Coordinates of C-alpha atoms in Angstrom, one line a residue:
M22 CA 11.7 1.2 13.8
N23 CA 10.5 2.7 17.1
P24 CA 6.8 3.8 16.8
E25 CA 7.2 6.2 19.7
L26 CA 9.6 8.3 17.6
P27 CA 8.4 10.9 15.1
P28 CA 8.8 10.4 11.3
V29 CA 12.0 11.8 9.8
A30 CA 12.3 13.3 6.3
P31 CA 14.5 11.2 4.0
E32 CA 17.1 13.9 3.4
V33 CA 17.6 14.5 7.2
A34 CA 18.2 10.8 7.8
A35 CA 20.5 10.5 4.8
A36 CA 22.6 13.6 5.8
A37 CA 23.2 12.2 9.2
V38 CA 24.6 8.9 7.8
E39 CA 26.7 10.7 5.2
A40 CA 28.3 12.8 8.0
L41 CA 29.7 9.7 9.7
T42 CA 33.2 8.5 9.3
S43 CA 33.7 5.1 7.6
R44 CA 34.6 3.6 11.1
L45 CA 31.3 4.8 12.6
R46 CA 29.3 3.6 9.6
K47 CA 30.4 0.1 10.3
K48 CA 28.8 0.4 13.8
L49 CA 25.6 2.0 12.6
D50 CA 23.3 -1.0 12.1
A51 CA 24.1 -2.4 15.6
A52 CA 23.5 1.1 17.1
I53 CA 20.1 1.4 15.4
E54 CA 19.0 -2.0 16.8
T55 CA 19.9 -0.7 20.3
Y56 CA 17.9 2.5 20.0
V57 CA 14.9 0.9 18.4
A58 CA 14.3 -0.7 21.8
A59 CA 15.5 2.3 23.9
P60 CA 12.9 4.1 26.1
V61 CA 11.6 7.4 24.8
V62 CA 10.8 10.3 27.0
V63 CA 7.8 12.3 25.7
E64 CA 7.5 15.9 26.6
G65 CA 4.6 17.3 24.5
A66 CA 5.8 17.1 20.9
V67 CA 9.5 16.7 22.0
R68 CA 11.0 13.2 22.1
R69 CA 14.2 12.5 24.1
V70 CA 16.4 9.3 23.8
R71 CA 19.2 8.7 26.3
C72 CA 22.3 7.4 24.6
G73 CA 24.6 6.5 27.4
E74 CA 25.6 8.6 30.3
D75 CA 26.9 11.6 28.4
A76 CA 24.6 11.9 25.4
E77 CA 21.0 12.5 24.7
V78 CA 19.3 13.0 21.4
V79 CA 16.4 15.4 21.3
L80 CA 13.9 15.4 18.5
T81 CA 11.5 18.4 18.0
P82 CA 9.2 17.8 15.1
G83 CA 7.8 20.6 13.1
P84 CA 4.1 21.5 12.4
S85 CA 3.6 18.5 10.2
G86 CA 4.6 16.1 13.1
A87 CA 7.8 15.1 11.3
V88 CA 11.5 16.0 11.7
A89 CA 12.0 17.8 8.4
D90 CA 15.0 19.9 9.2
A91 CA 18.5 19.1 10.6
G92 CA 18.0 21.6 13.4
E93 CA 15.1 19.7 14.7
A94 CA 17.3 16.7 15.7
V95 CA 20.3 17.5 18.1
C96 CA 22.6 15.4 20.2
S97 CA 24.4 16.6 23.4
C98 CA 27.6 14.7 22.7
L99 CA 30.9 16.4 21.7
L100 CA 30.9 14.8 18.2
A101 CA 27.5 16.2 17.3
P102 CA 26.2 16.6 14.7
R103 CA 28.6 14.1 13.1
C104 CA 27.9 11.5 15.8
L105 CA 26.7 7.9 15.8
H106 CA 24.0 8.6 18.4
L107 CA 22.1 11.1 16.1
A108 CA 22.4 8.9 13.0
A109 CA 21.3 5.8 14.9
V110 CA 18.3 7.5 16.5
L111 CA 17.2 9.0 13.2
G112 CA 17.6 5.5 11.6
A113 CA 15.3 4.1 14.3
C114 CA 12.6 6.6 13.3
P115 CA 9.9 6.0 10.7
V116 CA 10.5 7.5 7.3
A117 CA 8.2 10.5 6.6
D118 CA 6.1 10.6 3.5
A119 CA 7.1 12.9 0.7
E120 CA 3.9 15.0 1.2
T121 CA 4.8 15.6 4.8
A122 CA 8.1 17.1 3.8
V123 CA 6.4 19.3 1.2
A124 CA 3.9 20.5 3.8
Q125 CA 6.8 21.3 6.2
E126 CA 8.6 23.3 3.6
V127 CA 5.6 25.7 3.2
G128 CA 5.1 25.9 6.9
T129 CA 1.9 23.9 7.3
A130 CA 0.2 20.7 6.3
A131 CA -1.0 20.6 2.7
E132 CA -4.5 19.6 3.7
A133 CA -4.9 22.7 5.9
E134 CA -4.1 25.1 3.0
S135 CA -6.4 26.6 0.5
P136 CA -5.8 25.1 -3.0
T137 CA -5.5 28.6 -4.3
H138 CA -2.5 29.3 -2.1
S139 CA 0.3 30.2 -4.6
T140 CA 3.1 28.9 -2.4
V141 CA 1.6 25.4 -2.0
Q142 CA 0.9 25.2 -5.6
S143 CA 4.4 26.2 -6.6
V144 CA 5.8 23.4 -4.4
V145 CA 3.5 20.6 -5.6
G146 CA 3.6 21.7 -9.2
V147 CA 0.1 23.2 -9.6
P148 CA -0.1 26.6 -11.4
G149 CA -1.4 29.5 -9.2
P150 CA -4.3 31.6 -10.3
D151 CA -2.0 34.2 -11.9
T152 CA 0.4 31.8 -13.4
A153 CA 0.1 30.4 -16.9
A154 CA 0.3 26.7 -17.2
P155 CA 3.6 25.4 -18.6
P156 CA 3.5 23.7 -22.0
P157 CA 3.1 19.9 -21.9
Q158 CA 6.4 18.2 -21.4
T159 CA 7.4 15.6 -24.0
G160 CA 9.9 13.8 -21.9
P161 CA 12.0 13.9 -18.7
T162 CA 14.3 16.9 -18.3
D163 CA 18.1 16.4 -18.0
A164 CA 17.8 17.0 -14.3
Q165 CA 15.1 14.3 -14.0
S166 CA 17.1 11.8 -16.1
T167 CA 20.1 12.4 -13.9
A168 CA 18.1 12.0 -10.7
A169 CA 16.5 8.9 -12.1
R170 CA 19.9 7.4 -12.9
S171 CA 21.1 8.1 -9.3
L172 CA 18.1 6.4 -7.9
W173 CA 18.5 3.5 -10.2
D174 CA 22.1 3.0 -9.1
A175 CA 21.1 3.1 -5.4
A176 CA 18.3 0.6 -6.0
A177 CA 20.5 -1.7 -8.1
A178 CA 23.0 -1.7 -5.2
V179 CA 20.3 -2.7 -2.7
L180 CA 19.1 -5.5 -5.0
A181 CA 22.7 -6.9 -5.4
A182 CA 23.3 -6.8 -1.7
G183 CA 20.0 -8.4 -0.6
V184 CA 18.1 -7.7 2.6
P185 CA 20.8 -9.0 5.0
A186 CA 23.5 -6.6 3.5
A187 CA 21.2 -3.6 2.8
G188 CA 21.7 -1.9 6.1
A189 CA 21.5 1.8 7.1
V190 CA 24.3 2.9 4.8
A191 CA 22.7 1.4 1.7
Q192 CA 19.3 2.7 2.8
A193 CA 20.7 6.2 3.2
E194 CA 21.9 6.2 -0.4
V195 CA 18.3 5.4 -1.5
L196 CA 17.0 8.2 0.8
R197 CA 19.5 10.7 -0.5
A198 CA 18.6 9.8 -4.1
S199 CA 14.9 9.9 -3.3
H200 CA 15.3 13.5 -2.1
T201 CA 17.0 14.4 -5.3
A202 CA 14.2 12.8 -7.2
R203 CA 11.7 14.9 -5.2
L204 CA 13.5 18.1 -6.1
A205 CA 13.4 17.1 -9.7
G206 CA 9.7 16.4 -9.5
L207 CA 9.8 12.6 -9.9
H208 CA 6.9 11.9 -7.5
R209 CA 6.4 8.2 -8.6
A210 CA 10.0 7.3 -8.2
E211 CA 10.4 9.0 -4.9
A212 CA 7.3 7.3 -3.4
A213 CA 8.6 3.9 -4.6
A214 CA 12.0 4.6 -3.0
L215 CA 10.5 5.4 0.4
R216 CA 8.5 2.2 0.3
V217 CA 11.6 0.2 -0.5
V218 CA 13.4 1.7 2.5
R219 CA 10.5 0.9 4.7
G220 CA 10.3 -2.6 3.3
L221 CA 14.0 -3.2 3.9
R222 CA 13.6 -2.0 7.5
G223 CA 10.6 -4.2 8.1
A224 CA 12.4 -7.2 6.6
R225 CA 15.6 -6.7 8.6
S226 CA 13.7 -6.3 11.8
R227 CA 11.4 -9.1 11.0
H228 CA 8.4 -6.9 11.6
D229 CA 5.0 -8.7 11.8
G230 CA 3.5 -6.5 9.1
H231 CA 6.3 -7.1 6.6
R232 CA 5.6 -9.1 3.4
L233 CA 8.5 -10.0 1.1
A234 CA 6.0 -9.8 -1.9
D235 CA 5.4 -6.1 -1.1
L236 CA 9.2 -5.4 -1.0
V237 CA 9.6 -7.2 -4.4
A238 CA 6.8 -5.1 -5.9
D239 CA 8.2 -1.8 -4.6
L240 CA 11.7 -2.6 -5.8
R241 CA 10.3 -3.7 -9.2
E242 CA 8.4 -0.4 -9.6
L243 CA 11.4 1.7 -8.5
L244 CA 13.8 0.0 -11.0
L245 CA 11.3 0.1 -13.8
T246 CA 10.4 3.7 -13.3
T247 CA 13.9 5.0 -12.9
G248 CA 15.2 2.8 -15.7
L249 CA 12.7 4.2 -18.2
L250 CA 13.2 7.8 -17.0
A251 CA 16.9 7.5 -17.3
A252 CA 16.4 6.3 -20.9
A253 CA 14.3 9.4 -21.6
D254 CA 10.9 7.6 -21.9
P255 CA 8.3 10.3 -22.4
A256 CA 5.4 8.6 -20.7
P257 CA 3.8 11.1 -18.2
A258 CA 2.8 8.3 -15.9
L259 CA 6.5 7.7 -15.1
V260 CA 6.8 11.1 -13.5
G261 CA 3.7 10.6 -11.4
T262 CA 1.8 13.2 -9.4
A263 CA 2.0 14.8 -6.0
R264 CA -0.7 13.0 -4.1
R265 CA -1.6 16.1 -2.1
A266 CA -1.9 18.5 -5.1
Y267 CA -5.4 19.7 -4.4
R268 CA -7.5 21.1 -7.2
P269 CA -10.8 23.0 -7.0
E270 CA -13.8 20.8 -7.5
G271 CA -16.7 23.1 -6.8
A272 CA -19.9 22.0 -5.2
L273 CA -20.4 18.3 -4.2
R274 CA -23.0 16.2 -2.5
V275 CA -21.5 13.1 -1.1
H276 CA -23.1 10.1 0.7
G277 CA -21.2 8.0 3.3
V278 CA -20.6 4.4 2.5
C279 CA -18.3 3.0 5.2
R280 CA -15.3 3.6 7.5
E281 CA -12.0 1.9 7.1
P282 CA -9.4 1.8 10.0
V283 CA -5.8 2.4 9.0
I284 CA -2.8 0.9 10.9
S285 CA 0.4 1.3 8.9
A286 CA 3.8 -0.4 9.4
T287 CA 5.4 3.1 9.7
G288 CA 3.6 4.1 12.9
Y289 CA 0.6 5.9 11.5
G290 CA -3.0 5.2 12.4
G291 CA -6.4 6.7 11.8
V292 CA -9.5 6.3 9.7
V293 CA -10.6 6.7 6.1
T294 CA -14.2 7.3 5.4
H295 CA -15.4 6.3 1.9
V296 CA -18.1 8.5 0.3
I297 CA -19.8 8.5 -3.1
S298 CA -21.2 11.4 -5.1
D299 CA -24.5 11.6 -6.8
D300 CA -22.8 10.8 -10.1
G301 CA -21.1 7.7 -8.7
R302 CA -17.6 9.0 -8.2
W303 CA -15.6 7.8 -5.2
F304 CA -14.0 10.1 -2.6
T305 CA -12.3 9.7 0.7
V306 CA -12.1 11.8 3.9
A307 CA -8.9 10.8 5.8
D308 CA -7.7 11.4 9.3
V309 CA -4.4 9.5 9.5
K310 CA -1.5 10.7 11.7
P311 CA 1.3 9.2 13.8
G312 CA -0.2 7.1 16.5
G313 CA -0.6 3.5 15.4
P314 CA -3.4 1.2 16.6
A315 CA -4.6 3.4 19.5
R316 CA -5.2 6.3 17.2
A317 CA -7.0 4.1 14.6
R318 CA -9.4 3.1 17.4
G319 CA -9.9 6.7 18.6
A320 CA -10.3 8.1 15.1
A321 CA -13.5 6.1 14.6
T322 CA -15.5 8.8 16.2
A323 CA -13.2 11.8 15.6
T324 CA -14.6 15.0 14.2
V325 CA -14.3 15.3 10.4
A326 CA -11.8 18.1 9.6
L327 CA -13.9 19.4 6.7
G328 CA -15.9 22.6 6.7
S329 CA -18.0 23.2 9.7
G330 CA -16.5 20.3 11.7
S331 CA -20.0 19.4 13.1
V332 CA -19.9 15.7 12.0
D333 CA -17.7 12.8 13.0
H334 CA -16.5 9.9 10.9
A335 CA -19.1 7.6 12.4
G336 CA -21.8 10.0 11.4
L337 CA -20.3 10.7 8.0
S338 CA -20.1 6.9 7.1
R339 CA -23.9 6.7 7.6
G340 CA -24.8 10.3 6.6
G341 CA -23.8 12.8 3.9
L342 CA -22.3 16.2 3.3
L343 CA -23.2 19.1 1.0
I344 CA -19.9 20.7 0.2
S345 CA -19.2 24.1 -1.4
G346 CA -15.7 25.0 -2.6
A347 CA -14.6 21.4 -2.5
T348 CA -11.0 20.5 -3.2
L349 CA -9.7 17.2 -4.4
S350 CA -6.3 15.5 -4.6
S351 CA -5.2 13.2 -7.4
D352 CA -6.0 10.1 -5.3
G353 CA -9.5 11.2 -4.5
R354 CA -9.1 12.8 -1.1
L355 CA -11.3 15.7 -0.2
G356 CA -9.3 18.6 1.1
A357 CA -10.0 20.8 4.1
G358 CA -8.9 24.1 2.8
K359 CA -9.9 27.5 4.2
G360 CA -12.5 28.0 1.5
V361 CA -14.3 24.6 2.0
R362 CA -17.7 24.7 3.6
A363 CA -19.6 21.5 4.4
T364 CA -23.1 21.0 5.7
P365 CA -24.3 17.7 7.1
V366 CA -27.3 16.2 5.3
A367 CA -29.3 13.0 5.8
G368 CA -27.6 9.9 4.4
R369 CA -29.0 7.4 2.0
S370 CA -29.4 3.7 2.5
W371 CA -27.7 1.1 0.4
T372 CA -31.0 0.6 -1.4
S373 CA -31.4 4.0 -3.1
G374 CA -29.6 6.5 -5.3
P375 CA -25.9 5.9 -6.2
L376 CA -25.4 3.4 -3.4
A377 CA -28.1 1.1 -4.9
A378 CA -26.4 1.4 -8.3
L379 CA -23.2 0.1 -6.6
F380 CA -24.9 -3.3 -6.3
A381 CA -26.6 -3.4 -9.6
R382 CA -23.5 -4.1 -11.7
P383 CA -22.4 -7.8 -12.1
L384 CA -19.4 -8.6 -10.0
A385 CA -17.3 -9.9 -12.9
E386 CA -18.0 -6.7 -14.9
A387 CA -17.0 -4.5 -11.9
V388 CA -13.8 -6.5 -11.3
A389 CA -12.8 -6.4 -15.0
A390 CA -12.9 -2.6 -14.9
R391 CA -10.7 -2.5 -11.9
L392 CA -8.1 -5.1 -13.0
G393 CA -7.9 -3.8 -16.6
N394 CA -4.6 -1.8 -16.1
A395 CA -1.3 -3.7 -16.0
P396 CA 0.4 -3.3 -12.6
V397 CA 3.7 -2.3 -14.1
S398 CA 2.9 0.1 -17.0
D399 CA 0.9 2.5 -14.7
P400 CA 1.1 1.3 -11.1
E401 CA -0.4 4.5 -9.7
G402 CA -3.4 4.2 -12.0
A403 CA -3.7 0.5 -11.5
E404 CA -3.5 0.9 -7.7
R405 CA -6.1 3.7 -7.7
T406 CA -8.5 1.8 -9.9
A407 CA -8.1 -1.6 -8.2
G408 CA -8.5 0.1 -4.8
E409 CA -12.0 1.5 -5.7
L410 CA -14.6 -0.3 -3.6
I411 CA -17.2 -2.6 -5.2
G412 CA -20.5 -3.8 -4.0
C413 CA -22.2 -7.2 -4.4
D414 CA -24.9 -9.4 -3.0
L415 CA -23.6 -12.7 -1.6
V416 CA -24.7 -15.8 0.2
I417 CA -22.3 -17.4 2.6
V418 CA -21.4 -21.0 1.6
G419 CA -18.9 -22.1 4.3
V420 CA -15.2 -22.2 5.2
V421 CA -12.4 -24.0 3.4
D422 CA -8.7 -23.7 4.5
Q423 CA -9.4 -20.7 6.7
Q424 CA -11.1 -18.9 3.8
V425 CA -14.8 -17.9 3.9
L426 CA -16.5 -18.9 0.6
A427 CA -19.5 -17.0 -0.8
Q428 CA -21.4 -17.0 -4.0
E429 CA -22.7 -14.1 -5.9
L430 CA -26.5 -13.6 -5.9
A431 CA -26.9 -12.5 -9.5
P432 CA -30.3 -11.5 -10.9
G433 CA -31.9 -14.3 -13.0
R434 CA -29.5 -17.0 -11.7
A435 CA -29.9 -19.7 -9.1
D436 CA -27.8 -19.3 -6.0
S437 CA -25.6 -22.2 -7.0
D438 CA -24.8 -20.6 -10.3
G439 CA -23.2 -17.5 -9.0
L440 CA -19.6 -16.7 -9.1
L441 CA -17.8 -18.4 -6.2
I442 CA -15.4 -16.0 -4.3
R443 CA -13.2 -16.0 -1.3
L444 CA -13.6 -13.5 1.6
L445 CA -10.6 -12.5 3.7
P446 CA -10.2 -9.9 6.4
S447 CA -9.3 -6.5 5.1
N448 CA -6.9 -6.0 8.1
G449 CA -5.9 -8.8 10.4
H450 CA -4.7 -6.6 13.2
P451 CA -5.9 -8.0 16.6
D452 CA -7.1 -4.5 17.7
L453 CA -9.6 -4.4 14.8
A454 CA -12.8 -6.3 14.4
H455 CA -12.4 -7.5 10.8
T456 CA -11.4 -11.1 11.6
A457 CA -13.9 -11.6 14.4
N458 CA -16.7 -10.3 12.3
L459 CA -15.8 -12.4 9.3
R460 CA -15.7 -15.4 11.6
R461 CA -19.2 -14.6 12.8
L462 CA -20.6 -14.3 9.3
A463 CA -19.0 -17.6 8.3
S464 CA -20.8 -19.4 11.2
R465 CA -24.1 -19.0 9.2
P466 CA -24.0 -20.9 5.9
G467 CA -27.0 -19.7 3.9
L468 CA -26.8 -16.1 5.2
R469 CA -27.6 -13.6 2.5
L470 CA -26.1 -10.2 2.7
R471 CA -24.9 -7.1 0.9
V472 CA -21.1 -6.5 0.9
V473 CA -18.9 -3.5 0.1
G474 CA -15.2 -4.3 -0.2
R475 CA -12.0 -4.1 -2.1
L476 CA -10.8 -6.8 -4.4
D477 CA -7.4 -8.4 -3.8
P478 CA -5.5 -8.2 -7.0
D479 CA -2.9 -10.7 -5.9
H480 CA -5.1 -13.6 -5.1
A481 CA -7.7 -15.6 -7.1
A482 CA -11.3 -14.3 -6.9
T483 CA -10.7 -12.8 -3.4
L484 CA -12.6 -9.9 -1.9
R485 CA -11.7 -8.1 1.3
P486 CA -15.0 -6.8 2.9
L487 CA -15.1 -3.4 4.6
A488 CA -18.8 -3.3 5.4
V489 CA -21.9 -5.5 5.2
G490 CA -25.7 -4.9 5.3
P491 CA -28.9 -6.8 5.1
L492 CA -30.2 -7.9 1.7
P493 CA -33.2 -5.7 0.8
E494 CA -35.4 -8.3 -0.9
P495 CA -38.5 -9.1 1.2
D496 CA -38.2 -12.8 0.8
A497 CA -34.7 -12.6 2.3
S498 CA -35.8 -10.9 5.5
T499 CA -35.4 -14.0 7.6
A500 CA -32.1 -15.1 6.1
T501 CA -30.2 -11.9 6.3
L502 CA -28.6 -9.6 8.9
R503 CA -30.6 -7.9 11.7
L504 CA -28.6 -4.8 12.5
P505 CA -29.4 -2.2 15.2
A506 CA -31.5 0.8 14.0
E507 CA -28.7 3.2 15.0
W508 CA -26.3 1.5 12.5
L509 CA -28.6 2.8 9.8
G510 CA -28.4 -0.3 7.6
H511 CA -24.8 -1.4 7.6
A512 CA -21.9 -2.5 9.8
D513 CA -18.4 -1.2 9.4
L514 CA -16.4 -4.4 9.8
G515 CA -13.3 -2.7 11.2
Y516 CA -15.2 -1.0 14.1
D517 CA -18.7 -2.4 14.6
R518 CA -18.9 -5.8 16.4
I519 CA -21.4 -8.2 14.9
E520 CA -22.9 -10.4 17.6
G521 CA -25.1 -13.4 17.6
I522 CA -28.2 -11.3 18.0
H523 CA -27.4 -9.6 14.7
L524 CA -27.6 -12.9 12.9
P525 CA -30.6 -15.0 12.0
P526 CA -31.1 -18.3 13.8
V527 CA -29.6 -21.3 12.2
D528 CA -33.0 -22.9 11.6
A529 CA -34.2 -19.8 9.8
L530 CA -31.6 -20.2 7.1
P531 CA -32.3 -22.1 3.9
E532 CA -30.5 -25.4 3.6
T533 CA -27.4 -25.2 1.5
A534 CA -26.1 -27.9 -0.9
G535 CA -22.9 -28.2 1.0
L536 CA -19.5 -27.0 0.1
P537 CA -19.1 -26.7 -3.7
H538 CA -16.0 -27.7 -5.6
V539 CA -13.5 -24.9 -4.9
P540 CA -11.6 -23.9 -8.1
S541 CA -7.9 -24.1 -7.9
D542 CA -5.9 -21.0 -7.4
P543 CA -3.8 -20.6 -10.6
V544 CA -1.5 -18.0 -9.0
A545 CA -0.6 -20.4 -6.1
E546 CA -0.6 -23.6 -8.0
A547 CA 0.9 -22.8 -11.4
P548 CA 4.5 -23.7 -12.0
L549 CA 5.2 -19.9 -12.0
W550 CA 5.9 -20.3 -8.3
R551 CA 9.3 -21.4 -9.3
L552 CA 10.0 -18.1 -11.0
R553 CA 8.4 -16.2 -8.1
R554 CA 10.7 -18.0 -5.7
M555 CA 13.7 -17.0 -7.8
V556 CA 12.7 -13.4 -7.9
E557 CA 12.0 -13.3 -4.2
V558 CA 15.2 -15.1 -3.3
A559 CA 17.2 -12.5 -5.3
V560 CA 15.7 -9.8 -3.1
S561 CA 15.9 -11.6 0.3
G562 CA 19.3 -13.1 -0.3
G563 CA 21.0 -10.9 -2.8
R564 CA 23.0 -11.6 -5.9
R565 CA 24.9 -14.5 -4.4
A566 CA 21.7 -16.4 -3.6
A567 CA 20.3 -15.8 -7.1
A568 CA 23.4 -17.3 -8.6
E569 CA 23.0 -20.7 -6.9
P570 CA 20.9 -22.3 -9.8
A571 CA 23.6 -21.4 -12.2
R572 CA 26.4 -22.8 -10.0
D573 CA 24.7 -26.2 -9.4
G574 CA 23.5 -26.7 -12.9
D575 CA 19.8 -26.1 -12.1
R576 CA 19.8 -29.2 -9.8
G577 CA 16.4 -28.2 -8.6
G578 CA 15.0 -28.5 -12.1
A579 CA 13.2 -25.1 -12.0
V580 CA 14.0 -24.2 -15.6
V581 CA 13.1 -27.6 -16.9
A582 CA 9.8 -27.7 -15.0
L583 CA 8.8 -24.3 -16.3
R584 CA 9.6 -25.2 -19.9
R585 CA 7.7 -28.5 -19.7
A586 CA 4.6 -26.7 -18.3
G587 CA 4.6 -24.4 -21.3
F588 CA 6.0 -21.3 -19.5
R589 CA 9.0 -21.0 -21.9
T590 CA 9.5 -17.3 -21.4
A591 CA 9.5 -17.8 -17.6
A592 CA 12.1 -20.6 -18.1
D593 CA 14.3 -18.3 -20.2
L594 CA 14.1 -15.4 -17.8
S595 CA 14.9 -17.6 -14.8
H596 CA 17.9 -19.0 -16.6
A597 CA 19.1 -15.6 -17.6
L598 CA 18.7 -14.2 -14.1
A599 CA 20.8 -17.0 -12.6
A600 CA 23.4 -16.7 -15.3
E601 CA 23.7 -12.9 -14.9
A602 CA 23.9 -13.3 -11.1
D603 CA 26.8 -15.7 -11.5
R604 CA 28.6 -13.6 -14.1
R605 CA 32.1 -12.4 -13.1
G606 CA 34.4 -10.7 -15.5
R607 CA 38.2 -10.6 -15.2
D608 CA 40.8 -7.9 -15.9
V609 CA 43.9 -8.3 -18.1
F610 CA 45.7 -9.9 -15.2
G611 CA 43.0 -12.5 -14.6
R612 CA 41.7 -11.0 -11.4
T613 CA 38.0 -11.1 -10.8
E614 CA 36.4 -7.8 -11.5
E615 CA 33.5 -6.1 -9.6
A616 CA 30.2 -7.5 -10.8
D617 CA 28.2 -5.3 -13.1
P618 CA 25.1 -4.2 -11.0
D619 CA 23.3 -2.8 -14.1
G620 CA 23.1 -6.1 -16.0
Y621 CA 22.0 -8.0 -13.0
A622 CA 19.3 -5.4 -12.1
R623 CA 18.0 -5.5 -15.7
A624 CA 17.8 -9.3 -15.7
W625 CA 16.0 -9.3 -12.4
L626 CA 13.6 -6.6 -13.6
A627 CA 12.7 -8.4 -16.7
A628 CA 11.8 -11.5 -14.7
A629 CA 9.8 -9.5 -12.1
V630 CA 7.8 -7.5 -14.7
Y631 CA 6.9 -10.7 -16.6
L632 CA 5.9 -12.4 -13.4
A633 CA 3.6 -9.5 -12.3
D634 CA 1.8 -9.2 -15.6
T635 CA 1.3 -12.9 -16.0
E636 CA 0.0 -13.3 -12.4
R637 CA -2.4 -10.4 -12.9
A638 CA -3.8 -12.1 -16.1
L639 CA -4.3 -15.3 -14.1
V640 CA -6.2 -13.5 -11.4
R641 CA -8.4 -11.7 -13.9
A642 CA -9.3 -15.1 -15.3
T643 CA -10.6 -16.3 -11.9
W644 CA -13.2 -13.5 -11.9
E645 CA -14.9 -14.6 -15.1
P646 CA -18.5 -15.7 -14.7
P647 CA -19.2 -19.5 -14.5
D648 CA -20.7 -19.7 -18.0
A649 CA -17.7 -17.8 -19.7
S650 CA -15.6 -20.0 -21.8

């Protein structure tokens, strides 16, 4: 992926690949690698890529910033538009989000529209003011079941091929099917499909931000969702919601909590400011557009596109807004429609109002509420709930294995009795301050502070801080942070730089009892790693790699080890996956038949779903208070 190129709608990229001859399709992956590194000429919004002496591809993004129509991507060669240059350049572009394509279809970005605009509502599935709401649907329609089956087939083919063989042609099949899913209103399946394509591209290009675990999770969700929809499962969560379907919310008073820089692997950058209402509900104000790290840095002080436009994100994170005509998306984003009016008001400190209540709840109780949903039954709900920020009071203990250890300062407990947790950077990008700030905090064992962060649902008792502030108790004044007055009581760890002057002297800190015994990480150390490796190898290497244990008689002893450790279901699923991967039928003449992709995909999905739910249960257990038994 070339970050200098604009995002491209899935259907545009898929159509360009489908237009190629079989001979040109064989050359497509190599051509994409060439154009990923090709120089891009920028002329305003237009992007030009020279493809040899006689060909130039010109991309002219629409109002949303994405190429959402075939006419916005042209090539000057004689074979255009059925040419390799055009398909390869589009394949080197980031994949546009579904909501970008929707905004382009109605002629403007969804955030800039009033939520009462009937055209926007008809596209995203929200009834207009003069339209009666449709009766509740009891199951997927025939069109949705057909679209889900098509997307299942494309995903199963990718799984069987594995990352090395899932090139541009296989990705185009997923993109084409994802467009069909969007037209059928399958928002959850479409979003998962786009993430799978991005993950495949990141894996094939060995992108620094790629994680195989993320690709496994996305492929698991895509297969689970489409498989259930194709079987006519009536659960509404399987259809999902359009994330930018804004609904009226009325009047709101919100208080800034912190800013979070955003740098995505798809070339987007910006900032999300987290705010909380008087009744304790979380909302976000986002400014994320194509641009990458440079834009994430610049957006820190960008004007908030909400109402009057007289406050920036830095001011909002430490202030507040009184909003009339507020609009809200399904994922908690505040919209900037034409009828929205916002007036800046004085912010509140972390010691009063709803912000103080954020730190009054015991950490174990807050985490239990956010990890209650299973990650596979309702991933959208689970992701939204787990992503809500939590607050806690902590004392820094020390550093073990590159992890900062801290203990909860719970009321009525001694410092040493609090829940021991790990702190990791929210974003490790070198252009952001998260890692450096966390290293500064770790240099002061005994430092007491107030933390707002997001729990990590994939690791044992791990919190990823976004902001920190001084502990308000008078007796902690010498052992806590000393932040500048203009920071108004907290530091945004992604932007503000904590220096030595902001920390108490070492001799002012109370003596600590040394590093405590660090509990083991059950996710990393349980024998389940054998099943996890099997599930991941199936994705990274394809069906042939997954069949190796069946061909060598489980020489590595994975199945035996799982069964001995008591994970009998994991052992059975691992054995079934390897056996299905190695299964080959024969026709009446004894010739080997094409392997059944459905049976293999279902065997892999069963193992992946079991693994995700079991690991989530293990993570929940690590957040239990010390005296729980």
